[in-house]
Short mmCIF file of N, CA and C in Angstrom, two decimals:
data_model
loop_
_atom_site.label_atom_id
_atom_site.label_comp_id
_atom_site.label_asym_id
_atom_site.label_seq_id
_atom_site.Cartn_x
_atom_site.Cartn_y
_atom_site.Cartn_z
N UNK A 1 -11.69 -78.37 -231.91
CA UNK A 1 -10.95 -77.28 -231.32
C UNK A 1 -9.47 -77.48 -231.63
N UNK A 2 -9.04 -76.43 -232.19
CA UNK A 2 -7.59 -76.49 -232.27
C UNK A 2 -6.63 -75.84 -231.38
N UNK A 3 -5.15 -76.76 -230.99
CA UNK A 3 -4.67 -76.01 -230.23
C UNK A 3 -2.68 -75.64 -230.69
N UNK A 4 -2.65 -74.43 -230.78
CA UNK A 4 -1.61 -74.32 -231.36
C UNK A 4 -0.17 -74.74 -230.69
N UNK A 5 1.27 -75.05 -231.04
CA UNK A 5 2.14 -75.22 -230.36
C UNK A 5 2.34 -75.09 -229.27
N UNK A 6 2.78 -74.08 -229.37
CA UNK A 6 2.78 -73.54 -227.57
C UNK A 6 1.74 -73.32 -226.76
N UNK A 7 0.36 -73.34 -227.09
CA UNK A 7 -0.22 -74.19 -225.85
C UNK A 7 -0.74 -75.24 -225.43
N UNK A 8 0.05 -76.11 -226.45
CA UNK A 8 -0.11 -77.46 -226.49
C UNK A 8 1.48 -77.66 -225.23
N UNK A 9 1.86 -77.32 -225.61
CA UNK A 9 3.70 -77.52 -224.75
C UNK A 9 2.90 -76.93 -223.20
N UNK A 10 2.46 -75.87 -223.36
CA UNK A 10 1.89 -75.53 -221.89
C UNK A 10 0.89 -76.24 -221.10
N UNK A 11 0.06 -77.04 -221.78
CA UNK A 11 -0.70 -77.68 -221.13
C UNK A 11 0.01 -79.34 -220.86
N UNK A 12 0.71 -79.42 -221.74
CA UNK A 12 1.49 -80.74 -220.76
C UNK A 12 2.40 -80.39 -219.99
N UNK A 13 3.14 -79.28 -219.92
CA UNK A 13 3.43 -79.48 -218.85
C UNK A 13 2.89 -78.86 -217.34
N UNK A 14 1.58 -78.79 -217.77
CA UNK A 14 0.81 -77.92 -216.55
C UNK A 14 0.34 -79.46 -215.69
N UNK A 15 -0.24 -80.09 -217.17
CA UNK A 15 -0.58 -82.13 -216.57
C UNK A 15 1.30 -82.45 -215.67
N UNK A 16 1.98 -82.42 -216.29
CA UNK A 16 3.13 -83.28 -215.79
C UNK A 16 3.29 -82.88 -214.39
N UNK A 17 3.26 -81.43 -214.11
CA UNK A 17 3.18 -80.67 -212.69
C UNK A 17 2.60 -81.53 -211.77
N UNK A 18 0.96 -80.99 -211.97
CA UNK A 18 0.32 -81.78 -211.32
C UNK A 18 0.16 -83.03 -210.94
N UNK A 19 0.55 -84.00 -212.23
CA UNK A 19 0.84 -85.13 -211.86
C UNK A 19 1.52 -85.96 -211.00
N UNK A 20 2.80 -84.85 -210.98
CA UNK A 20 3.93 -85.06 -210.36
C UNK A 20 3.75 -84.70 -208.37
N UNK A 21 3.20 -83.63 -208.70
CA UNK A 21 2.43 -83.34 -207.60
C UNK A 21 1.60 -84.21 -206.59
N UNK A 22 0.93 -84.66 -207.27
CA UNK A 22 -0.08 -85.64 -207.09
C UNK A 22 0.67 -86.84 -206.36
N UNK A 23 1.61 -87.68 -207.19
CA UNK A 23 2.60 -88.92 -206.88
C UNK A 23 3.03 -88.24 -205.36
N UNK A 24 3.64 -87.39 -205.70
CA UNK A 24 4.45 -86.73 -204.43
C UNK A 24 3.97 -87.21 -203.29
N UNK A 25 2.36 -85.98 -203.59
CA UNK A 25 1.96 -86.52 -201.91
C UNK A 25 1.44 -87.71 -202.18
N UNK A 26 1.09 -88.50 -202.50
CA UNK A 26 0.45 -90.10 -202.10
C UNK A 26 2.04 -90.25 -201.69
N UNK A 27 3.55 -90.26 -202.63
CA UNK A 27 4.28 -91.31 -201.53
C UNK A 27 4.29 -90.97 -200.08
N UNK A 28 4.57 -89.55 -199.97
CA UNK A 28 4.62 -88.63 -198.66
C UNK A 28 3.81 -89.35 -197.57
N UNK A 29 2.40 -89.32 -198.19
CA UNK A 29 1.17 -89.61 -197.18
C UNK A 29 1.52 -91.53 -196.83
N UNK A 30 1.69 -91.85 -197.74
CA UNK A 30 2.36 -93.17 -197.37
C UNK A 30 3.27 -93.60 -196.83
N UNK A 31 4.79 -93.00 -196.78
CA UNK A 31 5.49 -93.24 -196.12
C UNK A 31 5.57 -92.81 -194.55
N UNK A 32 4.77 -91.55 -194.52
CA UNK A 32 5.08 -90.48 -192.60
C UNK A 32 3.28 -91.24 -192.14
N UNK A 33 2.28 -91.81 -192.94
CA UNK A 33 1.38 -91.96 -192.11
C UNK A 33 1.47 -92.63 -190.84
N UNK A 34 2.42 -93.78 -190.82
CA UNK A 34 2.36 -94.75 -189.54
C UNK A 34 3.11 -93.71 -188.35
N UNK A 35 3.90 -93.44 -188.92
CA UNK A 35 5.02 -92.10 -188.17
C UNK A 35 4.15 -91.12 -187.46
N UNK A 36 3.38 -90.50 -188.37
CA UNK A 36 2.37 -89.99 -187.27
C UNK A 36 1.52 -90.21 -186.89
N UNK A 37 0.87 -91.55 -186.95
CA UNK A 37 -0.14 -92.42 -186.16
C UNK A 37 0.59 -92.68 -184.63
N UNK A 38 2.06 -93.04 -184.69
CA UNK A 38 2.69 -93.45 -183.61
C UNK A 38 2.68 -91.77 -182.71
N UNK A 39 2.75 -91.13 -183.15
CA UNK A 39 3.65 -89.45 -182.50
C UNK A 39 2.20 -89.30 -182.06
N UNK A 40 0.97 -89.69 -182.45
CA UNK A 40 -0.24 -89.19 -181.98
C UNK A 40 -1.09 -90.56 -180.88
N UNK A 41 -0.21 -91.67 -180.87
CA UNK A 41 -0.87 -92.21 -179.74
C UNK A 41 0.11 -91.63 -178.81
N UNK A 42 1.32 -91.83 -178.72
CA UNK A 42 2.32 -91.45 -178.15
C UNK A 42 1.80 -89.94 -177.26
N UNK A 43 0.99 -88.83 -177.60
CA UNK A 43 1.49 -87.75 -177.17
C UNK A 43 -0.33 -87.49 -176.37
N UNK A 44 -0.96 -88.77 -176.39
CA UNK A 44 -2.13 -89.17 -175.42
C UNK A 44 -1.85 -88.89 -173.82
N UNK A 45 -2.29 -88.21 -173.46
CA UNK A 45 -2.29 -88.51 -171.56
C UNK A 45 -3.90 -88.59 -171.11
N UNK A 46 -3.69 -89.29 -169.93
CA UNK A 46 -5.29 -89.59 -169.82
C UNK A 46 -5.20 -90.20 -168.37
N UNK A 47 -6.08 -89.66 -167.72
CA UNK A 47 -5.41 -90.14 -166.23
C UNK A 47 -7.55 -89.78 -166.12
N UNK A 48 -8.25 -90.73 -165.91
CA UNK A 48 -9.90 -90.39 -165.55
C UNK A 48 -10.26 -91.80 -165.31
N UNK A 49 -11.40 -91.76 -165.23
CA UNK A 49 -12.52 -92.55 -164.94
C UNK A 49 -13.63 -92.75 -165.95
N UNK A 50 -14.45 -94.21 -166.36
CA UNK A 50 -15.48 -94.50 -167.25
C UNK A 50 -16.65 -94.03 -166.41
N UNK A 51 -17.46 -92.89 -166.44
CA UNK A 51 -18.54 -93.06 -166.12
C UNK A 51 -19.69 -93.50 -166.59
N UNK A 52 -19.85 -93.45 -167.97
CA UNK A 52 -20.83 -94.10 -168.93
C UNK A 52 -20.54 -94.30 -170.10
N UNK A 53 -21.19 -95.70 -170.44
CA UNK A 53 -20.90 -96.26 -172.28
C UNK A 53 -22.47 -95.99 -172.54
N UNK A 54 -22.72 -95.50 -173.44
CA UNK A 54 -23.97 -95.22 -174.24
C UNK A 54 -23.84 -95.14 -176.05
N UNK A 55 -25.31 -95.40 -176.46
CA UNK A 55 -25.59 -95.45 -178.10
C UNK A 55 -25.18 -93.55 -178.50
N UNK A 56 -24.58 -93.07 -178.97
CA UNK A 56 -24.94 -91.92 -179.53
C UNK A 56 -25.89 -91.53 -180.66
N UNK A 57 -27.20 -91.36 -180.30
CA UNK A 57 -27.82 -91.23 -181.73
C UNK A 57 -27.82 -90.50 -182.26
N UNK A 58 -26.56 -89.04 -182.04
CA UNK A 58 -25.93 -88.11 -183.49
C UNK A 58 -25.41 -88.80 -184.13
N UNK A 59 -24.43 -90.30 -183.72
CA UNK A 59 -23.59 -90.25 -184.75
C UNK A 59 -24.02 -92.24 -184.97
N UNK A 60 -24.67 -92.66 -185.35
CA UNK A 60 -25.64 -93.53 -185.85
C UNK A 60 -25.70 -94.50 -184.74
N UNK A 61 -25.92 -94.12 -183.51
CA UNK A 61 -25.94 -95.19 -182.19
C UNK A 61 -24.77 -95.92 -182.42
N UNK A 62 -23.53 -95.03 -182.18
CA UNK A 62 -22.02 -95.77 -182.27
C UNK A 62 -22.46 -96.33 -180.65
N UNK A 63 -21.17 -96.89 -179.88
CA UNK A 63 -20.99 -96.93 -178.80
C UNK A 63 -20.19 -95.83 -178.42
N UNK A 64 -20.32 -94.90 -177.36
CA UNK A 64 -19.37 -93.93 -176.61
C UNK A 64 -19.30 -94.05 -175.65
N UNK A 65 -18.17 -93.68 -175.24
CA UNK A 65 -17.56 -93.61 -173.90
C UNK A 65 -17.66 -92.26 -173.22
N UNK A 66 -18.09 -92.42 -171.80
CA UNK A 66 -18.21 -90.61 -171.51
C UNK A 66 -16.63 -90.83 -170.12
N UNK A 67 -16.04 -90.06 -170.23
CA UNK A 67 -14.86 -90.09 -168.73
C UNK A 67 -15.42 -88.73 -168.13
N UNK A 68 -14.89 -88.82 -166.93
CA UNK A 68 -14.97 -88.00 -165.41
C UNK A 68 -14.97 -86.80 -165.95
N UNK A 69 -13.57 -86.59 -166.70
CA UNK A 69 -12.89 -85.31 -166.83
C UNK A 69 -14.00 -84.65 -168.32
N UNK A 70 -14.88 -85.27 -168.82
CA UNK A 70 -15.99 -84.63 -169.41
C UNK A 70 -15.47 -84.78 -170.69
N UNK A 71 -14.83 -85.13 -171.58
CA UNK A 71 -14.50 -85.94 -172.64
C UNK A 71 -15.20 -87.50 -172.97
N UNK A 72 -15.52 -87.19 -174.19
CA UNK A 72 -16.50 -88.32 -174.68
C UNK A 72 -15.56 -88.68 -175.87
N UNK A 73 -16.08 -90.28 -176.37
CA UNK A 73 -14.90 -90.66 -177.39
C UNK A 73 -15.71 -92.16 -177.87
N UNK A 74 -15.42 -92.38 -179.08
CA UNK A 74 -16.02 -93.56 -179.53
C UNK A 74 -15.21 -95.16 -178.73
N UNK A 75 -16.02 -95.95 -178.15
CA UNK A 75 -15.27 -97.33 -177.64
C UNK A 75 -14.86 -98.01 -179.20
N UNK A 76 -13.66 -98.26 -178.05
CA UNK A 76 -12.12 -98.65 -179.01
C UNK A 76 -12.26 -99.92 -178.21
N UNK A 77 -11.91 -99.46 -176.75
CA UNK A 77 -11.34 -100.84 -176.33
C UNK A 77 -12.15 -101.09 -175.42
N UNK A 78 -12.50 -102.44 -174.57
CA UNK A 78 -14.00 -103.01 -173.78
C UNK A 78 -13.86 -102.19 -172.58
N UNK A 79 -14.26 -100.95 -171.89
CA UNK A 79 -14.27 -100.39 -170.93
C UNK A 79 -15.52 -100.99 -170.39
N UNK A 80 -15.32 -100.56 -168.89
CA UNK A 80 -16.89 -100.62 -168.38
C UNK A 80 -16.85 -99.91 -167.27
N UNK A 81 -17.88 -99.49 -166.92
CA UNK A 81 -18.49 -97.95 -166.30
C UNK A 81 -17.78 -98.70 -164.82
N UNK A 82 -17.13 -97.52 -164.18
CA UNK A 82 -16.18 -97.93 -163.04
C UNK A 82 -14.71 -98.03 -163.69
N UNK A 83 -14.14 -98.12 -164.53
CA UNK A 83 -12.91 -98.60 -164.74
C UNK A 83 -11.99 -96.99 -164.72
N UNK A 84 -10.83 -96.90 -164.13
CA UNK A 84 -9.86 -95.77 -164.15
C UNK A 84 -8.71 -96.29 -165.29
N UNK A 85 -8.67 -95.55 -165.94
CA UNK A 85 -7.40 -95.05 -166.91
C UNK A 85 -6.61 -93.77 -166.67
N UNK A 86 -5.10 -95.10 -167.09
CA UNK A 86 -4.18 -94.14 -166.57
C UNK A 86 -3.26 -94.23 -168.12
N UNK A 87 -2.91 -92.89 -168.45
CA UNK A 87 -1.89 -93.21 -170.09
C UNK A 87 -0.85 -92.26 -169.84
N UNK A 88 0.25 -92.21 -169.44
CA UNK A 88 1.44 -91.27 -169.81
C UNK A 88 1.64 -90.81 -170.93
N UNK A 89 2.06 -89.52 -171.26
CA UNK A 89 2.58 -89.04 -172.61
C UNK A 89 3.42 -89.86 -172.64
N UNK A 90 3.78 -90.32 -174.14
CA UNK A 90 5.48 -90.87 -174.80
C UNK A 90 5.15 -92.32 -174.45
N UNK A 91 4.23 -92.94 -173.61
CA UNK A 91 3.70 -94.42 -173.15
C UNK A 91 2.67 -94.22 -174.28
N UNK A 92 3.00 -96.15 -174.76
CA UNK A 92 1.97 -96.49 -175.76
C UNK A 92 1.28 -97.69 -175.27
N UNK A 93 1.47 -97.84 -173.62
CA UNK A 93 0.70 -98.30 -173.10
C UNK A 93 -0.34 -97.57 -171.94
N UNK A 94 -1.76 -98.13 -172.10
CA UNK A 94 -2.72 -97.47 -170.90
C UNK A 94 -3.05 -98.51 -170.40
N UNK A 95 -2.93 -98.23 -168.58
CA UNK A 95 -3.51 -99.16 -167.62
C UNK A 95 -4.93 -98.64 -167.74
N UNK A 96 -5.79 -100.14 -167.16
CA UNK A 96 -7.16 -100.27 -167.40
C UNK A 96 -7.07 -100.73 -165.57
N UNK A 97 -7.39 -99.71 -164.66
CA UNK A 97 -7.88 -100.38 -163.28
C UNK A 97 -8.75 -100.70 -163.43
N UNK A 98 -9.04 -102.11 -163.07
CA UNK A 98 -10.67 -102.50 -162.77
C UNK A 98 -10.85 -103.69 -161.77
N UNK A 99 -11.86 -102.90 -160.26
CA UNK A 99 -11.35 -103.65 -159.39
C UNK A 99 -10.33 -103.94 -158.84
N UNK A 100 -9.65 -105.49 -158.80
CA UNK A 100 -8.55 -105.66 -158.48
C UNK A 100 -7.42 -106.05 -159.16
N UNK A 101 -7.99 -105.77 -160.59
CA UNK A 101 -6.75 -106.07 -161.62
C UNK A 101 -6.61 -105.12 -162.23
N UNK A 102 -5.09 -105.29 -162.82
CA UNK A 102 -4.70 -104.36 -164.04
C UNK A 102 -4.57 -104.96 -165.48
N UNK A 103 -5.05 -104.05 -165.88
CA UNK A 103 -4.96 -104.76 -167.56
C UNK A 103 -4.00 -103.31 -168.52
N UNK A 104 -3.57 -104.13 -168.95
CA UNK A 104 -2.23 -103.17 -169.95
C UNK A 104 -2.81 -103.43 -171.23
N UNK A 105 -3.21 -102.14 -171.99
CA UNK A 105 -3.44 -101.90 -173.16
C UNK A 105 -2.55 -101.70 -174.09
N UNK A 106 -1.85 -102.34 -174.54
CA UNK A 106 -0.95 -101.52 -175.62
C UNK A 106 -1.39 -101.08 -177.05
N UNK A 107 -1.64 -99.87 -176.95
CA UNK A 107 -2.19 -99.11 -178.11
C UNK A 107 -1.54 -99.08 -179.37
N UNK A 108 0.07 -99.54 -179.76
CA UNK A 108 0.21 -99.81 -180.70
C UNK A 108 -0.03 -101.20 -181.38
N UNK A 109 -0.25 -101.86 -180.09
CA UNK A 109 -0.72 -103.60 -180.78
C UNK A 109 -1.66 -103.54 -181.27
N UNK A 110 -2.80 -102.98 -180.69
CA UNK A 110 -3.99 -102.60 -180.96
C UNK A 110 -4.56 -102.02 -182.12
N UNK A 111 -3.40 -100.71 -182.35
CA UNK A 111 -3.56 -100.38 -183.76
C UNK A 111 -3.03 -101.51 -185.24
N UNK A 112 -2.04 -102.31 -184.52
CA UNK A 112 -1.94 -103.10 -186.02
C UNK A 112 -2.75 -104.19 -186.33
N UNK A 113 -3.54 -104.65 -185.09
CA UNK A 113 -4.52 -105.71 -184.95
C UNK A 113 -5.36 -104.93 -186.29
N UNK A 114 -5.89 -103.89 -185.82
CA UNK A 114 -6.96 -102.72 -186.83
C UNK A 114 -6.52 -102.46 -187.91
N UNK A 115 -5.09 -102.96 -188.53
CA UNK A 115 -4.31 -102.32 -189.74
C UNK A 115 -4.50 -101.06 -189.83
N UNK A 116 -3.53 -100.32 -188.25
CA UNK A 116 -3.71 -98.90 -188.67
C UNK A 116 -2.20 -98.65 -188.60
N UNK A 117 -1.34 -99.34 -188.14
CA UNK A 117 0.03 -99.67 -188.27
C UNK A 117 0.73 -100.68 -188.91
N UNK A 118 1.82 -100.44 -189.39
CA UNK A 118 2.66 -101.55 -189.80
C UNK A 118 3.07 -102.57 -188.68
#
C-alpha cells in the first residue's frame, strides 16, 4: 500500500496527537490520584451501627458489612456486629464504639498501609 506525502504528514501527526494525549492523562491521573483519594475519604460522614458481617455470594463470598442506616459495603476494617461508627465530613478519622472502648481509625493510615496513598 502506498501512501502519498501528505497523508503520510497527516497520519503522524494524528499518532503525535494522540500520543501526546495519551502521556497527558497518565501524568494527570498520576499526579491528582492521591488528591482525590484524600477529598473522597475526607467528604465520608457516617454516624450508624454494624448490624451484620456476611459472605456475599453476588460478589464471590467477599466479606460485607450491612449498617443500621441500610447501606452495605465491603469489610475494610475488623468491625463486629454491635459496633457504632461515628466519621465527620473533612475528619480522616472514624471512631469505632465498641463496648467500652474507643478505637480511632485513621483512614488515611490505612490507606497507605494498602498503597492507596503516598
Amino acid at each position: 500500500m502506498k501512501v502519498d506525502k501528505s497523508s503520510k504528514k497527516t497520519i503522524i501527526i494524528f499518532i503525535v496527537f494522540f500520543g501526546g494525549l495519551l502521556l497527558f492523562t497518565i501524568v494527570y491521573l498520576i499526579v491528582n490520584s492521591s488528591s482525590e483519594r484524600k477529598q473522597k475519604l475526607l467528604s465520608i460522614e457516617r454516624h450508624t451501627r454494624v448490624i451484620d458481617i456476611y459472605n456475599n455470594r453476588k460478589e464471590h463470598n467477599f466479606l460485607y458489612v450491612k449498617f443500621s442506616n441500610g447501606s452495605q459495603k465491603i469489610l475494610e476494617y475488623p468491625y463486629k456486629v454491635g459496633d457504632s461508627i461515628s466519621k465527620k465530613k473533612g475528619d480522616s478519622i472514624e471512631y469505632v464504639f465498641r463496648k467500652d472502648s474507643i478505637i480511632e481509625n485513621n483512614l488515611f493510615e490505612e490507606s497507605r498501609k494498602d498503597g492507596l496513598l503516598k
